[in-house]
PDB file of C-alpha atoms in Angstrom:
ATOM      1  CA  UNK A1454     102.480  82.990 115.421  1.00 87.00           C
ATOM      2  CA  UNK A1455     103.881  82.957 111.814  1.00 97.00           C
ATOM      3  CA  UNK A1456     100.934  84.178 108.978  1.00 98.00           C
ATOM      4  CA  UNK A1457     100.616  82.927 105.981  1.00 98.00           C
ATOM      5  CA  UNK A1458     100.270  86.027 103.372  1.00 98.00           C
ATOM      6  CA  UNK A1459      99.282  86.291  99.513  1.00 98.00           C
ATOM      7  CA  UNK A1460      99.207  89.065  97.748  1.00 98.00           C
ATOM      8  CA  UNK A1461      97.185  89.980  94.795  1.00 98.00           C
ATOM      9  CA  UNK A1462      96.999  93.717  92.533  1.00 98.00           C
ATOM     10  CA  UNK A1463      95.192  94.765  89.577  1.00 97.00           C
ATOM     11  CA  UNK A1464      92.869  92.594  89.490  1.00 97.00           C
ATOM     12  CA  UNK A1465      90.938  94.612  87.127  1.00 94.00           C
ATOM     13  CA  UNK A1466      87.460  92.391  87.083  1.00 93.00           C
ATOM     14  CA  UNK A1467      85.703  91.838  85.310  1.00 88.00           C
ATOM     15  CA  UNK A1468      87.480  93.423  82.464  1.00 81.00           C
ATOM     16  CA  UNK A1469      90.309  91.441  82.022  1.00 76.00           C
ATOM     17  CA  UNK A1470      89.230  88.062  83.361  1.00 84.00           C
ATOM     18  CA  UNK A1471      86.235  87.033  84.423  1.00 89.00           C
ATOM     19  CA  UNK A1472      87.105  85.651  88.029  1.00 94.00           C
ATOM     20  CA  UNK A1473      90.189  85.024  89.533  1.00 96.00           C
ATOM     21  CA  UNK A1474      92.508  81.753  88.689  1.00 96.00           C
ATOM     22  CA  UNK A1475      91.544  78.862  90.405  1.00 96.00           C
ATOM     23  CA  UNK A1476      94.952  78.609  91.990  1.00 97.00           C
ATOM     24  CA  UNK A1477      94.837  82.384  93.041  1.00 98.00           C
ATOM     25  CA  UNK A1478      91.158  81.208  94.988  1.00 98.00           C
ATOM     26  CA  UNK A1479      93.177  78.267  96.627  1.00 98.00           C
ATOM     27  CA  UNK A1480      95.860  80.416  97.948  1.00 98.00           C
ATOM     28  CA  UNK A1481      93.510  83.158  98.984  1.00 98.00           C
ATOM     29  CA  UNK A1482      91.605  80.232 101.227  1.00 98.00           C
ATOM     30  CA  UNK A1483      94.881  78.905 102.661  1.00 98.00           C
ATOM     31  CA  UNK A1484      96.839  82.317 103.446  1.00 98.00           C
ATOM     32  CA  UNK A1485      95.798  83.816 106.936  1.00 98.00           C
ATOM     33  CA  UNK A1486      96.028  87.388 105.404  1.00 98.00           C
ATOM     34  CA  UNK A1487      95.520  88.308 101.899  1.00 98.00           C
ATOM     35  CA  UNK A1488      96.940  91.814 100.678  1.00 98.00           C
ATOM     36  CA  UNK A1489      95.453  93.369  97.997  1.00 98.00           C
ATOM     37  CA  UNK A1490      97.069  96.211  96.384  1.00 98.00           C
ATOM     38  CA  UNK A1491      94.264  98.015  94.516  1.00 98.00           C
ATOM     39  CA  UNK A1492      92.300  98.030  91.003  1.00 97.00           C
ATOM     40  CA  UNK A1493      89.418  95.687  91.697  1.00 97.00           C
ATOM     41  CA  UNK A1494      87.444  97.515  89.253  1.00 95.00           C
ATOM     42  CA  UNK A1495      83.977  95.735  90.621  1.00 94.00           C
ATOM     43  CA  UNK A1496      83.361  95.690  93.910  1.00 97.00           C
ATOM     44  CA  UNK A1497      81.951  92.043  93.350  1.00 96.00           C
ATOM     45  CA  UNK A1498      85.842  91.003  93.975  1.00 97.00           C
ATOM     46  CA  UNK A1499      86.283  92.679  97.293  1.00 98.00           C
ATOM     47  CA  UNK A1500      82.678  90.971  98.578  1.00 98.00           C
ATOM     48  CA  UNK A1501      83.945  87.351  97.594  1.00 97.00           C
ATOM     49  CA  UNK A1502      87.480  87.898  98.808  1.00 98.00           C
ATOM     50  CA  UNK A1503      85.843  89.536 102.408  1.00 98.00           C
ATOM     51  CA  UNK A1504      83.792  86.608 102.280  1.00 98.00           C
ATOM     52  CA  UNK A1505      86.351  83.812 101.458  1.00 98.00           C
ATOM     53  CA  UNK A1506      89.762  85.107 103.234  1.00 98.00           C
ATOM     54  CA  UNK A1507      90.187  84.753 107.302  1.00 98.00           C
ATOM     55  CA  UNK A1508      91.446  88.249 106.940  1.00 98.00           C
ATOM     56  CA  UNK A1509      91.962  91.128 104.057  1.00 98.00           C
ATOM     57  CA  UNK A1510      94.118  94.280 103.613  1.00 98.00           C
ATOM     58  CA  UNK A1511      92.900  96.393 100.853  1.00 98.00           C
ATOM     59  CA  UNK A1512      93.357  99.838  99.212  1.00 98.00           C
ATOM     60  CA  UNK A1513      91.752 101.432  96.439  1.00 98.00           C
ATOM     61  CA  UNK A1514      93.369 102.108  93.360  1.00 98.00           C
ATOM     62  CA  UNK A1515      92.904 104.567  90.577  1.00 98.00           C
ATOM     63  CA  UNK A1516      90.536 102.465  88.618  1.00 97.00           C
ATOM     64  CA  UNK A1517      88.651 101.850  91.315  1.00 97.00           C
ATOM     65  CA  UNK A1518      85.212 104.247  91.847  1.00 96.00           C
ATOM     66  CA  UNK A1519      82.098 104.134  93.773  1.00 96.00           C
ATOM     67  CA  UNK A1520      81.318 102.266  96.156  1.00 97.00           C
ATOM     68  CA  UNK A1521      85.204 100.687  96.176  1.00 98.00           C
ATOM     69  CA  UNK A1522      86.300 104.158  96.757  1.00 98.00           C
ATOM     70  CA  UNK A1523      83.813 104.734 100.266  1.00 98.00           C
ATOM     71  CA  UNK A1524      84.750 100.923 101.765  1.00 98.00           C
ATOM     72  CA  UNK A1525      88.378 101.220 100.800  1.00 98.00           C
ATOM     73  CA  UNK A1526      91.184 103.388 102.140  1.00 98.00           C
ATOM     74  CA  UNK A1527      94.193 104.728 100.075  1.00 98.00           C
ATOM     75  CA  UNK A1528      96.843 103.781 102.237  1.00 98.00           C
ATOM     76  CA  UNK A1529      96.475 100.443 104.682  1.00 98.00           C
ATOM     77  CA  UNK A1530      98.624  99.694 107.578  1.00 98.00           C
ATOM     78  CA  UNK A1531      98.809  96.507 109.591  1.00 98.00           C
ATOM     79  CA  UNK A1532     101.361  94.486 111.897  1.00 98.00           C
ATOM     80  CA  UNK A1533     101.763  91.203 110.494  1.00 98.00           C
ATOM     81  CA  UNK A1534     103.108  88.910 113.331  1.00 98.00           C
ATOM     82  CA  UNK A1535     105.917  91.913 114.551  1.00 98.00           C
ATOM     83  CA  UNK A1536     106.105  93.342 110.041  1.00 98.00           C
ATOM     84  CA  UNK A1537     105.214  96.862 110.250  1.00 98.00           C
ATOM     85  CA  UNK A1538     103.156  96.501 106.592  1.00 98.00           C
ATOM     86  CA  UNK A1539     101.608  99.233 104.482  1.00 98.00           C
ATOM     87  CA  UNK A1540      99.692  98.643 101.686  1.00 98.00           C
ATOM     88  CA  UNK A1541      99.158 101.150  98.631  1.00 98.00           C
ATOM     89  CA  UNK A1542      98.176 100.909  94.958  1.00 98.00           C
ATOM     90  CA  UNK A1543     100.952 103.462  93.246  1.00 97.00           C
ATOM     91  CA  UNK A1544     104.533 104.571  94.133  1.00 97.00           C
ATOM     92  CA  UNK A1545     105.552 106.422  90.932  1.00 95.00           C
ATOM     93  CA  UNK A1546     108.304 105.573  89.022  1.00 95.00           C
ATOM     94  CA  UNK A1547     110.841 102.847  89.091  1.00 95.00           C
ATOM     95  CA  UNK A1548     113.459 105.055  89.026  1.00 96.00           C
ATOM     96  CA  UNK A1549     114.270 106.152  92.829  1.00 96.00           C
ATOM     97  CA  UNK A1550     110.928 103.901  94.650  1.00 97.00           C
ATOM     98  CA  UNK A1551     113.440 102.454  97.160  1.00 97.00           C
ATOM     99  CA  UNK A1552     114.632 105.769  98.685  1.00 96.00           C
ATOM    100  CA  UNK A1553     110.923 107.546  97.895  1.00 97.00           C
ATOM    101  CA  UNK A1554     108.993 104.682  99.714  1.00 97.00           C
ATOM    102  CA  UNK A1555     111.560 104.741 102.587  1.00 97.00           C
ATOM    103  CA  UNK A1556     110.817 108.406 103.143  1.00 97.00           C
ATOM    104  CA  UNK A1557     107.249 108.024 103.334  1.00 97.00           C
ATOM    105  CA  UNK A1558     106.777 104.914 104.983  1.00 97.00           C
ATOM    106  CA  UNK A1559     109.723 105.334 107.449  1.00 97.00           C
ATOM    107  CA  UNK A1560     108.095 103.638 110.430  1.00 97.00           C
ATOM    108  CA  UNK A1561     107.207  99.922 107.895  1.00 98.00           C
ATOM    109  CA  UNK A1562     109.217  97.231 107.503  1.00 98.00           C
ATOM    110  CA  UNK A1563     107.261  96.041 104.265  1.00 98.00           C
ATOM    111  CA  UNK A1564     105.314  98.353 101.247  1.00 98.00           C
ATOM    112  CA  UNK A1565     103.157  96.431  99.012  1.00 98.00           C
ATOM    113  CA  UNK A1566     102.069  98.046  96.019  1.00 98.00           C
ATOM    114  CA  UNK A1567     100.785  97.754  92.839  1.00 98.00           C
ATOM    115  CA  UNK A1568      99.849  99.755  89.754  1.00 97.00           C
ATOM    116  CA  UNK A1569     102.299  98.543  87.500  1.00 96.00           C
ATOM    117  CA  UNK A1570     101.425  94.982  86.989  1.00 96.00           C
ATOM    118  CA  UNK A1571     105.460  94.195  87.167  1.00 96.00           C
ATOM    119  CA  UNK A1572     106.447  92.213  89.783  1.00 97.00           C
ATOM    120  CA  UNK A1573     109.002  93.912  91.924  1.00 98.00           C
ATOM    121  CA  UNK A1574     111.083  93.002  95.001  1.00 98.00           C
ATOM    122  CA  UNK A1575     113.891  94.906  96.411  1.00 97.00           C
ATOM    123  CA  UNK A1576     114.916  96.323  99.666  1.00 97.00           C
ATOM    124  CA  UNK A1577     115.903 100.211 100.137  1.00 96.00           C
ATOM    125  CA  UNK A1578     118.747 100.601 101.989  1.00 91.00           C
ATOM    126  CA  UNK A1579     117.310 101.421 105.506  1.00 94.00           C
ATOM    127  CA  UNK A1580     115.780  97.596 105.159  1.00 96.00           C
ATOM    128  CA  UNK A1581     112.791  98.480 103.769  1.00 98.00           C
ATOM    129  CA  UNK A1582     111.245  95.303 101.675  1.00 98.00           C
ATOM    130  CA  UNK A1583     108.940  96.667  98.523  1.00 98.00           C
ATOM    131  CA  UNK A1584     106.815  93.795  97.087  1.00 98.00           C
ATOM    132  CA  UNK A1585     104.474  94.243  94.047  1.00 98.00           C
ATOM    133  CA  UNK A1586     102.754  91.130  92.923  1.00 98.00           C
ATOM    134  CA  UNK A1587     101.882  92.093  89.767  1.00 97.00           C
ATOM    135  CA  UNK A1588      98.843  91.262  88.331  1.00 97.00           C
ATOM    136  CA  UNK A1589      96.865  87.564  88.160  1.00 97.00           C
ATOM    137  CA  UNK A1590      94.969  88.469  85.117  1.00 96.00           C
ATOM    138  CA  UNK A1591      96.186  90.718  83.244  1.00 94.00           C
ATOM    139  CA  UNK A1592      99.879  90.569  82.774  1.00 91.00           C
ATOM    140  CA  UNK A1593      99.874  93.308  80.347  1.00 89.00           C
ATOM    141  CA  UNK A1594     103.999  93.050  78.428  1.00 89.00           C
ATOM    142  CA  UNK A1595     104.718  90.430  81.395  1.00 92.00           C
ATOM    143  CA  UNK A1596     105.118  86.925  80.497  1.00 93.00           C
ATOM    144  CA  UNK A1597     103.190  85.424  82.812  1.00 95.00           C
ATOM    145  CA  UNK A1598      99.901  86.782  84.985  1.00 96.00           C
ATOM    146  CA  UNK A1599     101.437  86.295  88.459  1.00 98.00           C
ATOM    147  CA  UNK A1600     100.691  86.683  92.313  1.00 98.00           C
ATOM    148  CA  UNK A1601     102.891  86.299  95.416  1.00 98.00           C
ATOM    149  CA  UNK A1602     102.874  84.748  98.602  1.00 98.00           C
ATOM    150  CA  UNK A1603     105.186  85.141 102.105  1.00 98.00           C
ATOM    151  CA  UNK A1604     105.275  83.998 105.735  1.00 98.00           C
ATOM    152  CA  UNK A1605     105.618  86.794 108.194  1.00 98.00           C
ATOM    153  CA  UNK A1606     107.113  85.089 110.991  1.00 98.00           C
ATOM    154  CA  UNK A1607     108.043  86.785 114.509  1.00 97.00           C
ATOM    155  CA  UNK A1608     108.867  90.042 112.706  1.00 97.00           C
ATOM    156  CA  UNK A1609     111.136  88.880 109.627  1.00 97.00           C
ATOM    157  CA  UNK A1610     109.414  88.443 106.317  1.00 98.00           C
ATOM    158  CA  UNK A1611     110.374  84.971 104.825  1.00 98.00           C
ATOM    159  CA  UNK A1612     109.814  82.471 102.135  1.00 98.00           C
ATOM    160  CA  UNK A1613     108.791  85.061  99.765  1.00 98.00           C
ATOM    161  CA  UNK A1614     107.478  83.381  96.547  1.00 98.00           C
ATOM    162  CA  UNK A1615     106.675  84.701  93.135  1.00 98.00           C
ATOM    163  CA  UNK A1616     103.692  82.569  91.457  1.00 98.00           C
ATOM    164  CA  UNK A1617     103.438  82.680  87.617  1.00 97.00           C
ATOM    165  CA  UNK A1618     100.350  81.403  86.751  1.00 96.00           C
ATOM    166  CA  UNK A1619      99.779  79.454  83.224  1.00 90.00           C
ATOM    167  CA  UNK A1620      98.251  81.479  80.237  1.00 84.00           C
ATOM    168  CA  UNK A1621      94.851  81.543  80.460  1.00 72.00           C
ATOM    169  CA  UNK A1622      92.473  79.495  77.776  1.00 63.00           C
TER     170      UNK A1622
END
């Protein structure tokens, strides 16, 4: 059965927003799985995302402390519909991530990540798809706050979708 997946990073509330967009909400209630990929900041977020998702995926990340830190783990995996997925907040440096994520995660079929807050999506060469989101609200020298959402569908990732969300009032 195909899921519907969004995925969401550095979130970083209530610092840099106050809640999440209004179109980030929606397609947190219509995804199947949500994938988060670390710096909540509060752990109001993870609460109303437990509460309001059918199912979440979440890792800490290095802003994250207390109480985030004892309910989240630092490395998630999950099968999504036959995708071998792991979920982490940082992968180092741009330079080399393909073949550094394909050496640590050899046994996944999809890394998402965060940290950054720059969207990213390539494949290493063993077929190894690396997604990071970016960030919904706070887009730091992006030009747009953004999010992503994906179908994983009888093993094959598909319809992968890069959301760049309007600037914020």
């Amino acid at each position: 059965m195909a899921l519907a997946l969004t995925l969401i990073a550095d979130t970083h509330l209530p610092r840099r927003a106050r809640d999440l967009p209004a179109e980030v909400w929606a397609a947190v209630e219509g995804a199947d799985v949500v994938l988060h990929a670390g710096d909540w900041v509060d752990v109001a977020l993870l609460d109303a995302l437990e509460e309001r998702s059918r199912r979440l995926v979440g890792v800490v990340g290095n802003n994250d402390h207390g109480e985030l830190r004892d309910r989240l783990p630092e490395v998630a995996r999950v099968d999504l519909d036959g995708v071998a997925t792991a979920v982490v907040h940082e992968t180092g440096a741009a330079a080399g991530r393909e073949a550094r994520c394909a050496a640590a995660f050899p046994d996944v079929d999809l890394l998402v990540f965060g940290h950054s807050h720059i969207p990213w999506d390539t494949t290493a060469p063993g077929g190894l798809r690396l997604l990071n989101p970016g960030s919904p609200t706070d887009r730091r020298r992006q030009p747009h706050c953004t999010y992503l959402t994906a179908v994983a569908d009888a093993g094959r990732l598909r319809d992968v979708v890069l959301h760049r969300l309007p600037p914020r009032r």
